[in-house]
Amino acid sequence: MNFNGKTALITGAGRGIGKTIAVKLAKFGSDIALADMNPINDDVLKEIEENGTKCLSYKLDVTNVDAVDSVVKKIIDETGGIHILVNNAGITQDNLFMRMKPEQWLQVIDVNLNGVFHVTKSVIRTMVKQHSGRIINISSVVGFSGNPGQVNYSSTKSGLIGFTKSLSREVGTRGITVNAVAPGFINTAMTQALNESQQQAILSQIPLGRMGEVDDIANAVAFLASEEASYITGTVLHVNGGMY
Ligand code: NDP
């Protein structure tokens, strides 16, 4: 895979899956624009720049429409375009439905679904002008299986599939592909927050017998972003060790 001459924007790229996706795309030659709620750690920038590619970083809340438009404009001014968009930023606010507060529902919808709308809306114009682009949305296995305590989160992750499939039908003739990656349970801060018995219960459902690693997801994203995946659109790549 070769991403020389391309620029990739990855949201929620400060740590976890997003950071690993950014490093992976840089290894294959892409210039990188990182966006995250908090300023990106210098170590992350260094790790990306070691690949000899350009690395821009922005403090960005994906729910803030004006800030999104301003960051996207800056990236395009600086690099000439955005060729790959990875909508990775996501949060959880778990609670059983009977106890779920309206703000827990609204905050998760705002980041995981509205954020994807704002960033994609802002980037798509430049992709249409380029007659090429790759949009990859990070969904989740729980968007398909459901999960107690995650009515809010799983609704957003299912919602992303409708978003992916519908948008892929609108922009296919413009040379833009839109796909989703649905990770299973991956070793990150998000899953380390689960207690020992929750982790064991999850492991018992995974035929491959282990949690996924961030690289497992980054490899799938890199493939969907590549030229090699140019005839794949509107689909979901499940990376979950066979659990669903
Ligand atoms: P992390 O919580 O480790 O990282 C998420 C990143 O998103 C953080 O850097 C966070 O910033 C950032 N972020 C949160 N809210 C916003 C916002 N409003 N604007 C911009 N950035 C924001 O999560 P993971 O790496 O584990 O998950 C990444 C994606 O993968 C998410 O969409 C998640 O739902 C999905 N996923 C993860 C799975 C897992 O097992 N880990 C399984 C299935 C899907 P900060 O830390 O500064 O708040």
CSV table of C-alpha atoms and ligand atoms in Angstrom, one decimal:
chain,number,residue,atom,x,y,z
A,1,MET,CA,0.0,0.0,0.0
A,2,ASN,CA,1.3,3.4,-0.9
A,3,PHE,CA,-0.2,6.7,0.3
A,4,ASN,CA,2.5,9.1,-1.0
A,5,GLY,CA,1.0,12.5,-1.9
A,6,LYS,CA,-2.1,11.8,0.1
A,7,THR,CA,-3.3,13.6,3.3
A,8,ALA,CA,-5.3,11.8,5.9
A,9,LEU,CA,-7.4,13.5,8.6
A,10,ILE,CA,-8.0,11.3,11.6
A,11,THR,CA,-10.3,12.5,14.4
A,12,GLY,CA,-9.8,11.4,18.0
A,13,ALA,CA,-6.2,10.7,17.1
A,14,GLY,CA,-4.5,11.5,20.4
A,15,ARG,CA,-4.5,8.0,21.6
A,16,GLY,CA,-5.8,4.5,21.2
A,17,ILE,CA,-7.1,3.3,17.9
A,18,GLY,CA,-7.0,6.8,16.2
A,19,LYS,CA,-3.3,7.3,17.1
A,20,THR,CA,-2.4,3.9,15.7
A,21,ILE,CA,-4.3,4.5,12.5
A,22,ALA,CA,-2.4,7.8,12.1
A,23,VAL,CA,1.0,6.1,12.6
A,24,LYS,CA,0.1,3.3,10.2
A,25,LEU,CA,-1.0,5.6,7.4
A,26,ALA,CA,2.2,7.6,7.9
A,27,LYS,CA,4.3,4.4,7.6
A,28,PHE,CA,2.7,3.9,4.2
A,29,GLY,CA,3.6,7.5,3.2
A,30,SER,CA,0.5,9.6,3.9
A,31,ASP,CA,0.8,13.2,5.3
A,32,ILE,CA,-1.3,13.3,8.5
A,33,ALA,CA,-3.6,15.8,10.1
A,34,LEU,CA,-4.5,14.8,13.7
A,35,ALA,CA,-7.5,16.2,15.5
A,36,ASP,CA,-8.4,15.6,19.1
A,37,MET,CA,-10.3,17.2,22.0
A,38,ASN,CA,-7.0,17.9,23.8
A,39,PRO,CA,-3.6,19.0,22.4
A,40,ILE,CA,-1.7,16.0,20.9
A,41,ASN,CA,1.2,14.7,22.9
A,42,ASP,CA,4.7,15.5,21.4
A,43,ASP,CA,5.6,11.8,21.4
A,44,VAL,CA,2.7,11.1,19.0
A,45,LEU,CA,3.9,13.8,16.6
A,46,LYS,CA,7.5,12.5,16.8
A,47,GLU,CA,6.4,8.9,16.1
A,48,ILE,CA,4.6,10.1,12.9
A,49,GLU,CA,7.3,12.5,11.7
A,50,GLU,CA,9.9,9.7,12.0
A,51,ASN,CA,8.3,8.3,8.8
A,52,GLY,CA,9.3,11.5,6.9
A,53,THR,CA,5.8,12.6,6.3
A,54,LYS,CA,4.2,15.9,7.2
A,55,CYS,CA,2.2,15.9,10.5
A,56,LEU,CA,-0.3,18.7,11.4
A,57,SER,CA,-2.1,18.6,14.7
A,58,TYR,CA,-5.2,20.4,15.9
A,59,LYS,CA,-7.1,20.7,19.1
A,60,LEU,CA,-10.7,20.1,17.9
A,61,ASP,CA,-14.0,19.1,19.3
A,62,VAL,CA,-15.9,17.4,16.5
A,63,THR,CA,-19.2,18.7,17.9
A,64,ASN,CA,-18.2,22.3,17.2
A,65,VAL,CA,-19.3,23.0,13.6
A,66,ASP,CA,-17.4,26.3,13.3
A,67,ALA,CA,-14.2,24.8,14.7
A,68,VAL,CA,-14.5,21.8,12.4
A,69,ASP,CA,-14.8,24.1,9.3
A,70,SER,CA,-11.9,26.2,10.4
A,71,VAL,CA,-9.6,23.2,11.0
A,72,VAL,CA,-10.6,21.6,7.7
A,73,LYS,CA,-9.8,24.9,5.8
A,74,LYS,CA,-6.4,25.1,7.5
A,75,ILE,CA,-5.5,21.5,6.5
A,76,ILE,CA,-6.5,22.1,2.9
A,77,ASP,CA,-4.6,25.5,2.8
A,78,GLU,CA,-1.5,23.7,4.2
A,79,THR,CA,-1.5,20.5,2.2
A,80,GLY,CA,-3.7,21.1,-0.8
A,81,GLY,CA,-6.5,18.6,0.0
A,82,ILE,CA,-7.8,15.8,2.2
A,83,HIS,CA,-7.8,12.4,0.5
A,84,ILE,CA,-8.6,10.1,3.5
A,85,LEU,CA,-11.0,10.9,6.3
A,86,VAL,CA,-11.1,8.5,9.3
A,87,ASN,CA,-14.1,9.4,11.6
A,88,ASN,CA,-12.7,7.8,14.8
A,89,ALA,CA,-13.6,10.1,17.7
A,90,GLY,CA,-16.0,8.4,20.0
A,91,ILE,CA,-17.1,8.3,23.6
A,92,THR,CA,-19.1,6.1,25.9
A,93,GLN,CA,-21.5,7.1,28.7
A,94,ASP,CA,-22.7,3.7,29.9
A,95,ASN,CA,-25.8,3.2,32.0
A,96,LEU,CA,-28.7,0.8,32.1
A,97,PHE,CA,-31.6,2.3,30.0
A,98,MET,CA,-33.9,2.8,33.0
A,99,ARG,CA,-31.2,4.9,34.6
A,100,MET,CA,-29.9,6.7,31.6
A,101,LYS,CA,-30.0,10.4,31.8
A,102,PRO,CA,-31.0,12.5,28.8
A,103,GLU,CA,-27.6,14.2,28.9
A,104,GLN,CA,-25.9,10.7,28.6
A,105,TRP,CA,-27.9,10.0,25.6
A,106,LEU,CA,-27.4,13.4,24.0
A,107,GLN,CA,-23.7,13.7,24.6
A,108,VAL,CA,-22.9,10.3,23.0
A,109,ILE,CA,-25.1,11.1,20.0
A,110,ASP,CA,-23.5,14.5,19.7
A,111,VAL,CA,-19.9,13.2,19.5
A,112,ASN,CA,-20.4,9.8,17.8
A,113,LEU,CA,-23.0,10.7,15.2
A,114,ASN,CA,-23.3,14.5,14.9
A,115,GLY,CA,-19.5,14.8,15.0
A,116,VAL,CA,-19.2,12.5,12.0
A,117,PHE,CA,-21.8,14.5,10.2
A,118,HIS,CA,-20.0,17.8,10.8
A,119,VAL,CA,-16.5,16.6,9.8
A,120,THR,CA,-17.7,14.6,6.8
A,121,LYS,CA,-19.8,17.6,5.6
A,122,SER,CA,-16.8,19.8,5.8
A,123,VAL,CA,-14.4,17.5,4.0
A,124,ILE,CA,-16.6,16.1,1.3
A,125,ARG,CA,-16.5,19.2,-0.9
A,126,THR,CA,-12.8,19.0,-1.4
A,127,MET,CA,-13.1,15.2,-2.1
A,128,VAL,CA,-15.7,15.9,-4.8
A,129,LYS,CA,-13.4,18.5,-6.4
A,130,GLN,CA,-10.5,16.0,-6.3
A,131,HIS,CA,-12.8,13.3,-7.9
A,132,SER,CA,-11.4,10.9,-5.3
A,133,GLY,CA,-11.6,10.2,-1.6
A,134,ARG,CA,-11.8,7.6,1.1
A,135,ILE,CA,-14.1,8.0,4.1
A,136,ILE,CA,-13.8,5.4,6.9
A,137,ASN,CA,-16.1,5.4,9.8
A,138,ILE,CA,-15.3,3.6,13.0
A,139,SER,CA,-18.4,1.7,14.2
A,140,SER,CA,-18.4,-1.1,16.7
A,141,VAL,CA,-19.5,-4.7,17.1
A,142,VAL,CA,-22.1,-3.5,19.6
A,143,GLY,CA,-23.8,-1.5,16.8
A,144,PHE,CA,-24.7,-5.0,15.4
A,145,SER,CA,-25.0,-7.2,18.5
A,146,GLY,CA,-26.4,-4.6,21.0
A,147,ASN,CA,-25.0,-4.4,24.5
A,148,PRO,CA,-26.7,-3.9,27.9
A,149,GLY,CA,-25.8,-0.5,29.3
A,150,GLN,CA,-25.0,0.9,25.9
A,151,VAL,CA,-28.3,1.8,24.3
A,152,ASN,CA,-26.9,5.3,23.6
A,153,TYR,CA,-23.5,4.1,22.3
A,154,SER,CA,-24.8,1.1,20.2
A,155,SER,CA,-27.5,3.4,18.6
A,156,THR,CA,-24.7,5.7,17.4
A,157,LYS,CA,-22.6,2.8,16.1
A,158,SER,CA,-25.6,1.3,14.2
A,159,GLY,CA,-26.5,4.8,13.0
A,160,LEU,CA,-23.0,5.1,11.4
A,161,ILE,CA,-23.8,2.1,9.2
A,162,GLY,CA,-26.9,3.8,7.7
A,163,PHE,CA,-24.8,6.9,7.3
A,164,THR,CA,-22.0,4.9,5.6
A,165,LYS,CA,-24.3,3.0,3.2
A,166,SER,CA,-26.4,6.0,2.2
A,167,LEU,CA,-23.4,8.4,1.6
A,168,SER,CA,-21.6,5.7,-0.4
A,169,ARG,CA,-24.6,5.7,-2.8
A,170,GLU,CA,-24.5,9.4,-3.2
A,171,VAL,CA,-20.8,9.9,-3.8
A,172,GLY,CA,-19.7,6.8,-5.6
A,173,THR,CA,-19.8,8.4,-9.1
A,174,ARG,CA,-17.4,11.1,-7.7
A,175,GLY,CA,-14.7,8.5,-7.0
A,176,ILE,CA,-15.3,8.6,-3.3
A,177,THR,CA,-15.7,5.4,-1.3
A,178,VAL,CA,-17.4,5.3,2.1
A,179,ASN,CA,-16.9,2.3,4.4
A,180,ALA,CA,-17.0,1.3,8.0
A,181,VAL,CA,-14.8,-0.7,10.3
A,182,ALA,CA,-16.6,-2.4,13.2
A,183,PRO,CA,-14.0,-3.3,15.9
A,184,GLY,CA,-14.8,-6.0,18.5
A,185,PHE,CA,-13.3,-5.5,21.9
A,186,ILE,CA,-9.9,-3.9,21.5
A,187,ASN,CA,-7.2,-3.4,24.1
A,188,THR,CA,-7.5,0.4,24.8
A,189,ALA,CA,-8.3,2.8,27.6
A,190,MET,CA,-12.0,2.3,26.7
A,191,THR,CA,-11.9,-1.4,27.4
A,192,GLN,CA,-9.3,-1.3,30.3
A,193,ALA,CA,-12.1,0.6,32.1
A,194,LEU,CA,-14.0,-2.7,32.3
A,195,ASN,CA,-13.6,-4.8,35.4
A,196,GLU,CA,-12.0,-8.2,35.5
A,197,SER,CA,-15.2,-10.2,35.4
A,198,GLN,CA,-16.6,-8.1,32.5
A,199,GLN,CA,-13.3,-8.7,30.6
A,200,GLN,CA,-13.5,-12.5,31.2
A,201,ALA,CA,-17.1,-12.6,30.1
A,202,ILE,CA,-16.1,-10.9,26.8
A,203,LEU,CA,-13.1,-13.1,26.2
A,204,SER,CA,-15.3,-16.2,26.6
A,205,GLN,CA,-17.3,-15.0,23.5
A,206,ILE,CA,-14.3,-14.5,21.2
A,207,PRO,CA,-13.5,-17.5,19.1
A,208,LEU,CA,-9.9,-16.3,18.5
A,209,GLY,CA,-9.5,-16.2,22.3
A,210,ARG,CA,-8.0,-12.7,22.7
A,211,MET,CA,-9.0,-9.1,22.7
A,212,GLY,CA,-8.1,-7.3,19.5
A,213,GLU,CA,-5.0,-5.0,19.3
A,214,VAL,CA,-5.1,-1.4,18.0
A,215,ASP,CA,-3.0,-2.6,15.0
A,216,ASP,CA,-5.7,-5.1,14.0
A,217,ILE,CA,-8.0,-2.1,13.4
A,218,ALA,CA,-5.4,0.2,11.8
A,219,ASN,CA,-4.5,-2.6,9.3
A,220,ALA,CA,-8.2,-2.8,8.3
A,221,VAL,CA,-8.5,1.0,7.9
A,222,ALA,CA,-5.3,1.2,5.9
A,223,PHE,CA,-6.6,-1.4,3.5
A,224,LEU,CA,-9.9,0.4,3.0
A,225,ALA,CA,-8.0,3.7,2.5
A,226,SER,CA,-5.8,2.1,-0.2
A,227,GLU,CA,-5.9,2.0,-3.9
A,228,GLU,CA,-6.2,-1.8,-3.5
A,229,ALA,CA,-9.7,-1.3,-2.0
A,230,SER,CA,-10.9,1.0,-4.8
A,231,TYR,CA,-13.9,-1.3,-5.7
A,232,ILE,CA,-15.2,-1.6,-2.2
A,233,THR,CA,-17.8,0.9,-1.0
A,234,GLY,CA,-20.8,1.0,1.4
A,235,THR,CA,-19.6,-2.0,3.3
A,236,VAL,CA,-18.6,-2.9,6.9
A,237,LEU,CA,-15.4,-4.7,7.7
A,238,HIS,CA,-15.9,-6.6,11.0
A,239,VAL,CA,-12.6,-6.9,13.0
A,240,ASN,CA,-13.8,-8.8,16.1
A,241,GLY,CA,-12.0,-12.1,16.4
A,242,GLY,CA,-15.2,-13.9,15.2
A,243,MET,CA,-17.3,-12.8,18.2
A,244,TYR,CA,-20.1,-11.6,16.0
B,1,NDP,P1,-10.2,6.2,23.3
B,1,NDP,O1,-11.2,6.7,24.4
B,1,NDP,O2,-8.9,5.6,23.7
B,1,NDP,O3,-9.9,7.4,22.3
B,1,NDP,C1,-10.9,8.3,21.8
B,1,NDP,C2,-10.3,9.6,21.4
B,1,NDP,O4,-11.3,10.4,20.9
B,1,NDP,C3,-9.6,10.3,22.5
B,1,NDP,O5,-8.3,10.8,22.1
B,1,NDP,C4,-10.6,11.4,22.8
B,1,NDP,O6,-10.0,12.6,23.3
B,1,NDP,C5,-11.2,11.7,21.4
B,1,NDP,N1,-12.4,12.4,21.5
B,1,NDP,C6,-13.5,12.2,22.4
B,1,NDP,N2,-14.4,13.1,22.2
B,1,NDP,C7,-14.0,13.9,21.2
B,1,NDP,C8,-14.5,15.1,20.5
B,1,NDP,N3,-15.7,15.6,20.9
B,1,NDP,N4,-13.8,15.6,19.5
B,1,NDP,C9,-12.6,15.1,19.2
B,1,NDP,N5,-12.0,14.1,19.7
B,1,NDP,C10,-12.7,13.5,20.8
B,1,NDP,O7,-11.0,5.3,22.4
B,1,NDP,P2,-10.6,4.1,21.4
B,1,NDP,O8,-9.3,4.4,20.8
B,1,NDP,O9,-10.8,2.8,22.2
B,1,NDP,O10,-11.8,4.1,20.4
B,1,NDP,C11,-11.7,4.8,19.1
B,1,NDP,C12,-12.9,4.5,18.3
B,1,NDP,O11,-13.1,3.1,18.2
B,1,NDP,C13,-14.2,5.1,19.0
B,1,NDP,O12,-15.1,5.6,18.0
B,1,NDP,C14,-14.8,3.9,19.6
B,1,NDP,O13,-16.2,4.0,19.8
B,1,NDP,C15,-14.4,2.8,18.6
B,1,NDP,N6,-14.4,1.4,19.2
B,1,NDP,C16,-13.5,1.1,20.2
B,1,NDP,C17,-13.5,-0.2,20.7
B,1,NDP,C18,-12.6,-0.6,21.8
B,1,NDP,O14,-12.7,-1.8,22.2
B,1,NDP,N7,-11.7,0.2,22.3
B,1,NDP,C19,-14.5,-1.2,20.2
B,1,NDP,C20,-15.3,-0.7,19.1
B,1,NDP,C21,-15.3,0.5,18.7
B,1,NDP,P3,-9.6,12.8,24.8
B,1,NDP,O15,-8.9,11.6,25.3
B,1,NDP,O16,-8.7,14.0,24.7
B,1,NDP,O17,-10.9,13.1,25.5
